[in-house]
mmCIF file of C-alpha atoms and ligand atoms in Angstrom:
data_model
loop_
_atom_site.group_PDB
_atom_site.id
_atom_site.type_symbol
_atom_site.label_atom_id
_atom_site.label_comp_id
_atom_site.label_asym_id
_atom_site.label_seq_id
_atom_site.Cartn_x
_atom_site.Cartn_y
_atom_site.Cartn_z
ATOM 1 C CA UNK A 9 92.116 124.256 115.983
ATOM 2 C CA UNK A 10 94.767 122.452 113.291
ATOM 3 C CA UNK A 11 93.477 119.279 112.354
ATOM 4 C CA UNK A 12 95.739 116.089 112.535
ATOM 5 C CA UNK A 13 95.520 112.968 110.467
ATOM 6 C CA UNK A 14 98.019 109.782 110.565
ATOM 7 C CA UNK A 15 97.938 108.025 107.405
ATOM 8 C CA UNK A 16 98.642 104.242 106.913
ATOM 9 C CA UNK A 17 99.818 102.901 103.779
ATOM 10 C CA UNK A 18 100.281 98.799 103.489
ATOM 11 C CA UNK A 19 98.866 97.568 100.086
ATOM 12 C CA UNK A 20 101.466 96.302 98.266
ATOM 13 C CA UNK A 21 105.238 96.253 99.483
ATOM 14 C CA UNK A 22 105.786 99.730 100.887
ATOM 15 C CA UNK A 23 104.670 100.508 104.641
ATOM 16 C CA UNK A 24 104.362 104.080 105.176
ATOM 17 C CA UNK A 25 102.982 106.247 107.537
ATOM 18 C CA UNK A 26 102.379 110.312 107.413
ATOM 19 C CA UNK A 27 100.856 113.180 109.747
ATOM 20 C CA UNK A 28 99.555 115.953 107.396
ATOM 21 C CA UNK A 29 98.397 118.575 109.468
ATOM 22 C CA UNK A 30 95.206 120.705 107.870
ATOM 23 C CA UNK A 31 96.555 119.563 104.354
ATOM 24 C CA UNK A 32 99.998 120.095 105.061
ATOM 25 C CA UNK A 33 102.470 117.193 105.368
ATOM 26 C CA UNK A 34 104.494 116.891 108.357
ATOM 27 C CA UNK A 35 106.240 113.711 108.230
ATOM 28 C CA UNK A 36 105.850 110.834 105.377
ATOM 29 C CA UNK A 37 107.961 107.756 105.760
ATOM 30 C CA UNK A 38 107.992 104.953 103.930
ATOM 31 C CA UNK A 39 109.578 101.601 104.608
ATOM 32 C CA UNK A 40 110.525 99.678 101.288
ATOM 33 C CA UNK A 41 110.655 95.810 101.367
ATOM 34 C CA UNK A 42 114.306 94.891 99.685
ATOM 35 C CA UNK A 43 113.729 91.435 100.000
ATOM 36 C CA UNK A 44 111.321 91.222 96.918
ATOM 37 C CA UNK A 45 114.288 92.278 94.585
ATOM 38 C CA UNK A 46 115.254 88.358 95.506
ATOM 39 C CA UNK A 47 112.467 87.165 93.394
ATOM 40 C CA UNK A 48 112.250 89.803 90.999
ATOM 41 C CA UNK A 49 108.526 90.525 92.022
ATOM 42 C CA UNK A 50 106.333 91.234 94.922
ATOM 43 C CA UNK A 51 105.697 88.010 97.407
ATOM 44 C CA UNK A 52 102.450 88.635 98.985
ATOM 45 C CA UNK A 53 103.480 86.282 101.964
ATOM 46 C CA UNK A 54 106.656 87.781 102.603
ATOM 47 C CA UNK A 55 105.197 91.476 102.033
ATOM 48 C CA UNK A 56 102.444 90.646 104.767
ATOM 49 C CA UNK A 57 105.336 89.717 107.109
ATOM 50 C CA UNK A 58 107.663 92.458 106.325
ATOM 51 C CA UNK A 59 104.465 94.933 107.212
ATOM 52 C CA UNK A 60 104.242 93.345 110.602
ATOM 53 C CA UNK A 61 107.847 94.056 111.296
ATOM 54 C CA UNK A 62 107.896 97.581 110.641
ATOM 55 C CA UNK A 63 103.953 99.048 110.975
ATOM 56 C CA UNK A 64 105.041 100.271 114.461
ATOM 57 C CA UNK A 65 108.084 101.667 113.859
ATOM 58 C CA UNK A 66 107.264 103.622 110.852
ATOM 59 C CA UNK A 67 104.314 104.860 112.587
ATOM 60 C CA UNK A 68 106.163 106.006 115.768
ATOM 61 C CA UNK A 69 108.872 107.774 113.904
ATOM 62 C CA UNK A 70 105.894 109.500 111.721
ATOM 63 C CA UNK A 71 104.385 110.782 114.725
ATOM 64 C CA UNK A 72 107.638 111.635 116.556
ATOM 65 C CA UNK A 73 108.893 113.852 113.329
ATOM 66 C CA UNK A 74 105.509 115.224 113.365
ATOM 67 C CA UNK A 75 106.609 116.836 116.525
ATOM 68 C CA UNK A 76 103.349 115.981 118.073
ATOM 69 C CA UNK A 77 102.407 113.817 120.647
ATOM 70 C CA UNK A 78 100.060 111.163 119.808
ATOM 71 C CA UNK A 79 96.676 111.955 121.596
ATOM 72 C CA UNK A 80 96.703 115.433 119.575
ATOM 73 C CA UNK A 81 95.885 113.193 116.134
ATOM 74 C CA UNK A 82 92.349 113.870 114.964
ATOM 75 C CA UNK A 83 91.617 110.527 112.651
ATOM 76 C CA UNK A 84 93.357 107.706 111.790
ATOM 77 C CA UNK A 85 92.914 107.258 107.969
ATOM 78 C CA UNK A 86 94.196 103.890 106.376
ATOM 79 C CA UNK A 87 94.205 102.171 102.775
ATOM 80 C CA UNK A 88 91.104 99.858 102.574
ATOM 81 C CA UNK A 89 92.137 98.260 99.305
ATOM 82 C CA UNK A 90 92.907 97.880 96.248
ATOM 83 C CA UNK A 91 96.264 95.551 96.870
ATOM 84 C CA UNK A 92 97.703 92.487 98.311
ATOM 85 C CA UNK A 93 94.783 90.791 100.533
ATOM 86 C CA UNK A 94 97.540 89.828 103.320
ATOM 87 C CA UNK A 95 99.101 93.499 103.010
ATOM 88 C CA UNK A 96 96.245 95.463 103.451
ATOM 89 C CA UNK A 97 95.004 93.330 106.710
ATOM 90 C CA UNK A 98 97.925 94.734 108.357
ATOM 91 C CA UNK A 99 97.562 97.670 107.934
ATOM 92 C CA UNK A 100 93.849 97.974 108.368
ATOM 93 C CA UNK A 101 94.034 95.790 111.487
ATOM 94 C CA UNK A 102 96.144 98.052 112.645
ATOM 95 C CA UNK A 103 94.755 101.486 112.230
ATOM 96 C CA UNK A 104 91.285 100.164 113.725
ATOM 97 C CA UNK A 105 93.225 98.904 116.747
ATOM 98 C CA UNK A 106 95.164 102.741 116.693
ATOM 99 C CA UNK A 107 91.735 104.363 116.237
ATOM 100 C CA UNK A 108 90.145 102.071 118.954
ATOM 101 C CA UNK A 109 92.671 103.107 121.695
ATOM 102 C CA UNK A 110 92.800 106.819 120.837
ATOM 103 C CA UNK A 111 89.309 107.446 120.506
ATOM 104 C CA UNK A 112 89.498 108.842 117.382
ATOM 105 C CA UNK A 113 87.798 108.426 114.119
ATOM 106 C CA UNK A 114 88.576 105.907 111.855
ATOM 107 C CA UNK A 115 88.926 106.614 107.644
ATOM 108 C CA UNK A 116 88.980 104.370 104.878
ATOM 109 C CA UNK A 117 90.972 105.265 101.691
ATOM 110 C CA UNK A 118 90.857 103.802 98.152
ATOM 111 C CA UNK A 119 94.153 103.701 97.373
ATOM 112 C CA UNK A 120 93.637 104.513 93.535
ATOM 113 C CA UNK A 121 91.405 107.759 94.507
ATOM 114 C CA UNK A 122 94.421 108.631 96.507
ATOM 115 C CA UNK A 123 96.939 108.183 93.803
ATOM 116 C CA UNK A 124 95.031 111.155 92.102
ATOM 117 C CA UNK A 125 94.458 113.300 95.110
ATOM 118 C CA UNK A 126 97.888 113.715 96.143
ATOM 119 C CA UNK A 127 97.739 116.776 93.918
ATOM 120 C CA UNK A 128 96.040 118.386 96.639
ATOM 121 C CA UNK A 129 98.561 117.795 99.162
ATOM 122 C CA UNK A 130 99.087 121.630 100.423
ATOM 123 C CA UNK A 131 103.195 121.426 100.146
ATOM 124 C CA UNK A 132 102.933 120.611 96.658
ATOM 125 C CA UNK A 133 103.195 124.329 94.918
ATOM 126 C CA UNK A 134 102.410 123.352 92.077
ATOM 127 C CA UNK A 135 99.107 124.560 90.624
ATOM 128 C CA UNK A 136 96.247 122.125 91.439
ATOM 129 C CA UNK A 137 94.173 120.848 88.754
ATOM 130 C CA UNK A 138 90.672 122.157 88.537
ATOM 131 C CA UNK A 139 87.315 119.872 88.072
ATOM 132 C CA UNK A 140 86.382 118.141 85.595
ATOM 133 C CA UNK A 141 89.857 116.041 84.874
ATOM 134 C CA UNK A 142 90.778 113.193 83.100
ATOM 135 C CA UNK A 143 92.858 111.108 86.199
ATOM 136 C CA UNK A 144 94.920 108.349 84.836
ATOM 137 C CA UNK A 145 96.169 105.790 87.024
ATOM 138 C CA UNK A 146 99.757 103.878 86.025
ATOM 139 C CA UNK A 147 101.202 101.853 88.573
ATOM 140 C CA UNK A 148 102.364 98.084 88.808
ATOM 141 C CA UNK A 149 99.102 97.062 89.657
ATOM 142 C CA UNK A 150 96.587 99.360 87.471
ATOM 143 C CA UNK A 151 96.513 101.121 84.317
ATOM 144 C CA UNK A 152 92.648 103.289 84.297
ATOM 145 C CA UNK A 153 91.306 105.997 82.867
ATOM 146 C CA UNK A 154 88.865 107.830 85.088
ATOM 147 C CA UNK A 155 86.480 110.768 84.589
ATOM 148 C CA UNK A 156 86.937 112.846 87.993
ATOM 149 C CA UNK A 157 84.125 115.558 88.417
ATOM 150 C CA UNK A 158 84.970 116.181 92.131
ATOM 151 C CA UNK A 159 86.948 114.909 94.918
ATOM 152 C CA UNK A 160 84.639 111.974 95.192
ATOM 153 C CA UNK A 161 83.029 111.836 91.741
ATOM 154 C CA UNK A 162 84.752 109.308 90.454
ATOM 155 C CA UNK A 163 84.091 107.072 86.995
ATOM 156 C CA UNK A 164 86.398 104.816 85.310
ATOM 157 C CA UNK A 165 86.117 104.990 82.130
ATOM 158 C CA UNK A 166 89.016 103.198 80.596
ATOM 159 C CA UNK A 167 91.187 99.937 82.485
ATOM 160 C CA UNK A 168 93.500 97.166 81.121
ATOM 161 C CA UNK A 169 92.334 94.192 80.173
ATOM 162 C CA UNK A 170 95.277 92.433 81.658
ATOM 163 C CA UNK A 171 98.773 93.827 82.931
ATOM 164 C CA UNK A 172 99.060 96.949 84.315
ATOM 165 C CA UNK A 173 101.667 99.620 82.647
ATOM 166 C CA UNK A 174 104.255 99.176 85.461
ATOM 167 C CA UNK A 175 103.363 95.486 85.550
ATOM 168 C CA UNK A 176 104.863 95.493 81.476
ATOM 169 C CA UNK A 177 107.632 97.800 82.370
ATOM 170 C CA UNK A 178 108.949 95.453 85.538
ATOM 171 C CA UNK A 179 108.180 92.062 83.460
ATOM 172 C CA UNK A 180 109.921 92.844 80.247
ATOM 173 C CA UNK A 181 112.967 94.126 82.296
ATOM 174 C CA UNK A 182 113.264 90.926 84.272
ATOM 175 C CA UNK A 183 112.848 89.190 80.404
ATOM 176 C CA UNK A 184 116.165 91.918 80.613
ATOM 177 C CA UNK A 185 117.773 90.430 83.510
ATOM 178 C CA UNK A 186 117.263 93.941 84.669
ATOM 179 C CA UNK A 187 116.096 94.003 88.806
ATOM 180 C CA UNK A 188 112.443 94.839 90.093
ATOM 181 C CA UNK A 189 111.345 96.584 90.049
ATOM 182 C CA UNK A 190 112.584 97.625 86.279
ATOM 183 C CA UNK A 191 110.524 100.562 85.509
ATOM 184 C CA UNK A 192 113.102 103.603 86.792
ATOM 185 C CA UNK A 193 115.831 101.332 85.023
ATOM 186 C CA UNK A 194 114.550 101.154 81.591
ATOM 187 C CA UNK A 195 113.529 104.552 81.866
ATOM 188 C CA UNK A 196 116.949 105.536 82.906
ATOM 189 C CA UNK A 197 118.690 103.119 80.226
ATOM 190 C CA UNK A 198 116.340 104.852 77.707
ATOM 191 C CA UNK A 199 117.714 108.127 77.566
ATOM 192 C CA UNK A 200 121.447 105.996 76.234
ATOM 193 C CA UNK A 201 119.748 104.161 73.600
ATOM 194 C CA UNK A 202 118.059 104.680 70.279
ATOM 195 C CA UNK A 203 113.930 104.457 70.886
ATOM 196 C CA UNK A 204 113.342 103.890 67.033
ATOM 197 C CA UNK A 205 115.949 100.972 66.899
ATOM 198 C CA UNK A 206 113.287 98.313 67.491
ATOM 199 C CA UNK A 207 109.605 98.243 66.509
ATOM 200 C CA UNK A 208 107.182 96.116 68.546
ATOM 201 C CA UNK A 209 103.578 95.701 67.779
ATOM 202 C CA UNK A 210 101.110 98.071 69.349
ATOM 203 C CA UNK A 211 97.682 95.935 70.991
ATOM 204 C CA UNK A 212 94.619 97.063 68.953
ATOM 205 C CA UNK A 213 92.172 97.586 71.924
ATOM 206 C CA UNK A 214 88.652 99.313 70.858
ATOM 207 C CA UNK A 215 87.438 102.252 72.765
ATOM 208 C CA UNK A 216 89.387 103.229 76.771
ATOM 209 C CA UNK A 217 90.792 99.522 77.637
ATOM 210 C CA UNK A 218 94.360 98.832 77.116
ATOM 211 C CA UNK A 219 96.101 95.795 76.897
ATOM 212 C CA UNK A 220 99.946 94.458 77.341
ATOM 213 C CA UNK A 221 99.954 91.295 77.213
ATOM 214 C CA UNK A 222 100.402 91.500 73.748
ATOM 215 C CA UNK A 223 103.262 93.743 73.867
ATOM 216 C CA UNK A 224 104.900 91.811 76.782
ATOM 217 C CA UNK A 225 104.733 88.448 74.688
ATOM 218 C CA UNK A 226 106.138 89.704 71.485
ATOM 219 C CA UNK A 227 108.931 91.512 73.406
ATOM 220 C CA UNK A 228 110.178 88.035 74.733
ATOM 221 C CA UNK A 229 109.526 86.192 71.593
ATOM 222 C CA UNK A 230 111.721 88.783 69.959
ATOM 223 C CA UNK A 231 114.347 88.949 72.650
ATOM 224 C CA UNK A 232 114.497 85.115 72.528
ATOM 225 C CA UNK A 233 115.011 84.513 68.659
ATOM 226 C CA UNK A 234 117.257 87.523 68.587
ATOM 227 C CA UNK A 235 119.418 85.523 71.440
ATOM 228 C CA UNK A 236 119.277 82.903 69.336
ATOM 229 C CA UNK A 237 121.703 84.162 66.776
ATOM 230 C CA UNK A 238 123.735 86.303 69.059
ATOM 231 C CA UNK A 239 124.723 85.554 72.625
ATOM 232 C CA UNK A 240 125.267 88.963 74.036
ATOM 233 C CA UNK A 241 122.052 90.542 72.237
ATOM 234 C CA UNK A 242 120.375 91.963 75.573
ATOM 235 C CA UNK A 243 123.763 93.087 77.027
ATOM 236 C CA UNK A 244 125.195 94.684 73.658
ATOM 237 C CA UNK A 245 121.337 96.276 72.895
ATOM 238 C CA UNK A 246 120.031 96.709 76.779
ATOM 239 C CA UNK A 247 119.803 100.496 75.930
ATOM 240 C CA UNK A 248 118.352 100.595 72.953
ATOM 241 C CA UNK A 249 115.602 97.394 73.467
ATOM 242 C CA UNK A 250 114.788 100.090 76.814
ATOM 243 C CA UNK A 251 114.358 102.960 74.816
ATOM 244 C CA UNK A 252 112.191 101.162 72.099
ATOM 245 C CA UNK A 253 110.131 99.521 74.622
ATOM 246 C CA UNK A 254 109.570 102.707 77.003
ATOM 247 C CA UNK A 255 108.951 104.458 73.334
ATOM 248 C CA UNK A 256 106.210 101.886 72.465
ATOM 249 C CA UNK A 257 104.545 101.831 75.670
ATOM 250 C CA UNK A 258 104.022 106.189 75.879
ATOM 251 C CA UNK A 259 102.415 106.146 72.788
ATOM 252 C CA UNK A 260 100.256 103.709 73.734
ATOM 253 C CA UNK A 261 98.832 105.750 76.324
ATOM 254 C CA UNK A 262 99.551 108.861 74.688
ATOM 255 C CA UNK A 263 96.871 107.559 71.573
ATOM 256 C CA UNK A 264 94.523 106.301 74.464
ATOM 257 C CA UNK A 265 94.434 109.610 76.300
ATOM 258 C CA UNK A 266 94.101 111.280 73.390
ATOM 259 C CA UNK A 267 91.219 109.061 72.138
ATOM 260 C CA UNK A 268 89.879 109.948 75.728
ATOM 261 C CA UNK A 269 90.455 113.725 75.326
ATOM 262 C CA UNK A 270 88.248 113.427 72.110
ATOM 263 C CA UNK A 271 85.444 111.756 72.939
ATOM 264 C CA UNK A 272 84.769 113.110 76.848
ATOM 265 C CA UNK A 273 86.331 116.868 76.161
ATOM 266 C CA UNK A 274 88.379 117.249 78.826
ATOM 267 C CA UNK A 275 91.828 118.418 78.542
ATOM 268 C CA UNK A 276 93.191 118.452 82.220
ATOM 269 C CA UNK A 277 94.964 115.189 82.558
ATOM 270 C CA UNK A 278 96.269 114.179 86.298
ATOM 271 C CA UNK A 279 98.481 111.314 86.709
ATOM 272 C CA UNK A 280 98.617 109.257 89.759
ATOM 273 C CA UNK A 281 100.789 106.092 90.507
ATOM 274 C CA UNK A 282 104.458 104.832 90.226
ATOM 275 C CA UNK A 283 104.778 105.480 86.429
ATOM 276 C CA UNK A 284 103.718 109.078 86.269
ATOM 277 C CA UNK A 285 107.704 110.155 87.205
ATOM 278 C CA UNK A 286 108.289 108.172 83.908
ATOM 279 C CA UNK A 287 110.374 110.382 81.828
ATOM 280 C CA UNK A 288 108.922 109.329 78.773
ATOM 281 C CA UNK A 289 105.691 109.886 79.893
ATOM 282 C CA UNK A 290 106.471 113.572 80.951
ATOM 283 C CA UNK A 291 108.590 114.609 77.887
ATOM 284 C CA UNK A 292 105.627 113.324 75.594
ATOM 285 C CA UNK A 293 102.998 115.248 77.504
ATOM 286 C CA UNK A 294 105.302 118.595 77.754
ATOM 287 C CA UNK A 295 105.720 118.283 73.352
ATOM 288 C CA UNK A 296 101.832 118.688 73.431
ATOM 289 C CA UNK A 297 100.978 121.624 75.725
ATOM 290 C CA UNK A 298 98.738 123.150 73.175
ATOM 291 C CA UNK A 299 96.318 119.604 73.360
ATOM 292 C CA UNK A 300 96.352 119.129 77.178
ATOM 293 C CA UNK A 301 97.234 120.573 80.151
ATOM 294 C CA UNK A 302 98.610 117.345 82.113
ATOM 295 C CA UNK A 303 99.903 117.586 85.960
ATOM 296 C CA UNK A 304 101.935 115.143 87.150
ATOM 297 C CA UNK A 305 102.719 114.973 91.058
ATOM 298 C CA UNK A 306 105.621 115.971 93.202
ATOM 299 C CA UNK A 307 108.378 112.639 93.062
ATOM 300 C CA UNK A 308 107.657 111.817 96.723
ATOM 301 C CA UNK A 309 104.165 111.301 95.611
ATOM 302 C CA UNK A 310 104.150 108.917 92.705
ATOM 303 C CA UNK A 311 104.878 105.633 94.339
ATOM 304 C CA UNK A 312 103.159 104.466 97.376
ATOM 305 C CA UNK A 313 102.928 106.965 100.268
ATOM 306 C CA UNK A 314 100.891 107.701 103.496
ATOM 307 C CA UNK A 315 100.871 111.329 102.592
ATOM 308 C CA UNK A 316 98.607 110.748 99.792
ATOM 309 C CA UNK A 317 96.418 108.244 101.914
ATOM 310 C CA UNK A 318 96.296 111.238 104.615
ATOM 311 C CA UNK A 319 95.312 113.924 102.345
ATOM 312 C CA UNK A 320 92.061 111.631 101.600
ATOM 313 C CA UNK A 321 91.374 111.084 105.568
ATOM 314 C CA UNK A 322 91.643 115.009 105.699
ATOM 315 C CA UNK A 323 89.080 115.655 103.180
ATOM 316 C CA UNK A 324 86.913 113.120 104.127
ATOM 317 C CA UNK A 325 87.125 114.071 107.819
ATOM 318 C CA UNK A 326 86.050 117.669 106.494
ATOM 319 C CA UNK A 327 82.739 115.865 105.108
ATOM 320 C CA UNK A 328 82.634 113.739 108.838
ATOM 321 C CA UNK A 329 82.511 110.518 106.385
ATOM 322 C CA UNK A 330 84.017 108.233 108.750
ATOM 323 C CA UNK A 331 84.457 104.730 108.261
ATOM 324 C CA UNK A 332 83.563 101.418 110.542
ATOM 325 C CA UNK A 333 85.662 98.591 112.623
ATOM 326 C CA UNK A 334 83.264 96.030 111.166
ATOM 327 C CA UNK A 335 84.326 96.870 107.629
ATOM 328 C CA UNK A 336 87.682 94.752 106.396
ATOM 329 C CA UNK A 337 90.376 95.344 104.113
ATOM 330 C CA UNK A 338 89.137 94.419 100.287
ATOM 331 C CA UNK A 339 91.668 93.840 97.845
ATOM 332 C CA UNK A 340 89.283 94.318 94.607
ATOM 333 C CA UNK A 341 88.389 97.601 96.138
ATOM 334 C CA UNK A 342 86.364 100.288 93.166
ATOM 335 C CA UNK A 343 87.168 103.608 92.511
HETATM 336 O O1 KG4 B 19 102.230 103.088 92.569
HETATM 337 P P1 KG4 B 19 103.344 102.131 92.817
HETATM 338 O O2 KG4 B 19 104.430 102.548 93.770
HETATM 339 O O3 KG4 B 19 102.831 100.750 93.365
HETATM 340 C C1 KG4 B 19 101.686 100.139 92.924
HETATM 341 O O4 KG4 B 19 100.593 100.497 93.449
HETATM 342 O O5 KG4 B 19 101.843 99.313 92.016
HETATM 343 O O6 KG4 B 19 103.985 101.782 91.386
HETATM 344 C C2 KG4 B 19 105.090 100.930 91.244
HETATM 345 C C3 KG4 B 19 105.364 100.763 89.762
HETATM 346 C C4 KG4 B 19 106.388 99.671 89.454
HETATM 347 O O7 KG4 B 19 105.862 98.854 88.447
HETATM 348 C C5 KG4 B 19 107.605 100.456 88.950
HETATM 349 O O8 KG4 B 19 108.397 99.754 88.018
HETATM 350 C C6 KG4 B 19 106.938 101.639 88.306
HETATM 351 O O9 KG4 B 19 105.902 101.984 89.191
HETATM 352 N N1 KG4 B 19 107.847 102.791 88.102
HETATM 353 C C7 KG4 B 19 108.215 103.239 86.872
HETATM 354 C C8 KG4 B 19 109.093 104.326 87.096
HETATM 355 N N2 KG4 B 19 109.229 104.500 88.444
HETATM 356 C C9 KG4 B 19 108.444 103.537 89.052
HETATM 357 N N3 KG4 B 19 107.878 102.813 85.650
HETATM 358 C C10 KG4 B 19 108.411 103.475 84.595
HETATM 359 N N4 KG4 B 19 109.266 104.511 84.722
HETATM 360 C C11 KG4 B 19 109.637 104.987 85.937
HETATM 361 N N5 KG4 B 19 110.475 106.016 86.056
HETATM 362 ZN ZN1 ZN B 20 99.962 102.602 94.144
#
């Protein structure tokens, strides 16, 4: 008998819904929230709202493209956290309500551990990394470094101190004027400009941790005296301030990986999370196949998605390691 699993995605400002089927994925929508690009960042109130509006939708037309009717779903798996408080009630309220009137099993999902499972989604054919990996989370909410010995063996071994990677990439490009969220742009305005035409100063973080703070301050500073003197700085240098700042931000996680590779041995590297389709990020890794072997997952799966949240449900239904109504959404969720 196949097994069927709905995921439900709703931490941040994406609402998605999937039906993977044994592994495989048979529908994965996701619903992005324009309005945010208003305010050039996520607004958890309006996000919460935006979730209520289209939960059902998304999930009907998952189901529906599925090509399965609703009562044949085995488990309803759903992101517990980490993310957006108001977000994640949404969609946990709802997927214990789903699991409630089908009679099916309920799943909780860390959304970080789910970031780095999408690897073994079954449509990806790309070769699947093998245990022990290094797993390294970028997204706009989390930079981490964490030692994966199985599915569920999980350690983090390396975080920020204080903004995420994606967090830097969307902040300086609003410093930009550029729109949120400014990660794909700078990465796209990178490849026009010259990455060695600015030099900003690297954080000196000991061991794992990272921090950008640092970075992010001294980029504005710079920006800021340099519009000083000249008016149209940012719009005669956009391309070149991109390509320095996407240049200064790989190698700070190419040194930190590396620093990781050294001390834990490990030399399969899987990234998870928005950033890993950075271009940067790839072209840095594929210069250094003879130090690591990094996999990086299919497009679909970088930012949020239900598929990855799915795959999770499916091996944790595998293990029976269901989850309860009585537990609630938690926004500071561990790995
Ligand atoms: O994983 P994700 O969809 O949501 C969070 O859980 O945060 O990641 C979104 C982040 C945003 O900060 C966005 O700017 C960044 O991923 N991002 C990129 C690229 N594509 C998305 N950052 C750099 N280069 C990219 N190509
Ligand atoms: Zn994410």
């Amino acid at each position: 008998m196949p097994t069927y699993i709905l995921g439900i995605e709703s931490s941040c400002d994406d609402t998605s819904a999937s039906v993977l089927c044994d592994g495989k994925v048979l529908s994965n929508l996701v619903a992005n929230q324009e309005i945010h690009k208003t305010y050039g960042g996520v607004v958890p109130e309006l996000a919460s709202r935006a979730h209520q509006q289209n939960i059902i939708p998304v999930v009907n037309q998952a189901i529906s493209l599925a090509n399965i009717d609703k009562n044949q779903l085995n488990a309803i798996a759903y992101t517990r956290g980490p993310g957006l408080l108001g977000s994640l009630l949404v969609g946990s309220s709802f997927s214990k309500s789903l699991s409630m009137g089908l009679r099916v099993p309920l799943i909780e999902v860390n959304h970080m551990q789910a970031h780095l499972l999408a690897h073994f989604i079954k449509d990806c054919n790309k070769k699947k990394p093998k245990f022990p990996f290094l797993g390294i989370t970028i997204s706009g909410g989390h930079t981490q470094i964490v030692l994966v010995k199985d599915y569920f063996e999980m350690q983090v071994i390396g975080e920020t101190l204080d903004d995420a990677i994606g967090e830097t990439f969307d902040k300086c490009g609003k410093m930009m004027g550029l729109s949120y969220p400014a990660g794909p742009i700078i990465d796209k305005n990178s490849k026009l400009g010259n990455s060695l035409k600015f030099v900003f100063t690297k954080p000196k973080v000991e061991g794992l941790n990272f921090s950008f703070s640092g970075l992010k301050t001294g980029f504005l500073r710079f920006i800021e005296k340099e519009s000083k003197m000249k008016d149209d700085f940012i719009s005669n240098e956009v391309n070149n301030l991109c390509a320095s700042l996407q240049k200064t931000i790989v190698d700070i996680l190419f040194e930190k990986i590396t620093y990781a590779v050294k001390e834990t041995g490990i030399k399969n590297i899987v990234f998870g999370g928005g950033v890993s389709c950075n271009t940067g990020i790839i072209n840095k890794f594929n210069e250094n196949k003879n130090d690591f072997k990094a996999f990086f997952p299919k497009f679909e799966y970088t930012t949020d998605n239900a598929a990855m949240i799915a795959m999770v449900g499916y091996l944790k239904y595998k293990k029976n390691d269901f989850s309860s109504i009585r537990k609630g959404a938690n926004a500071r969720y561990k790995i």
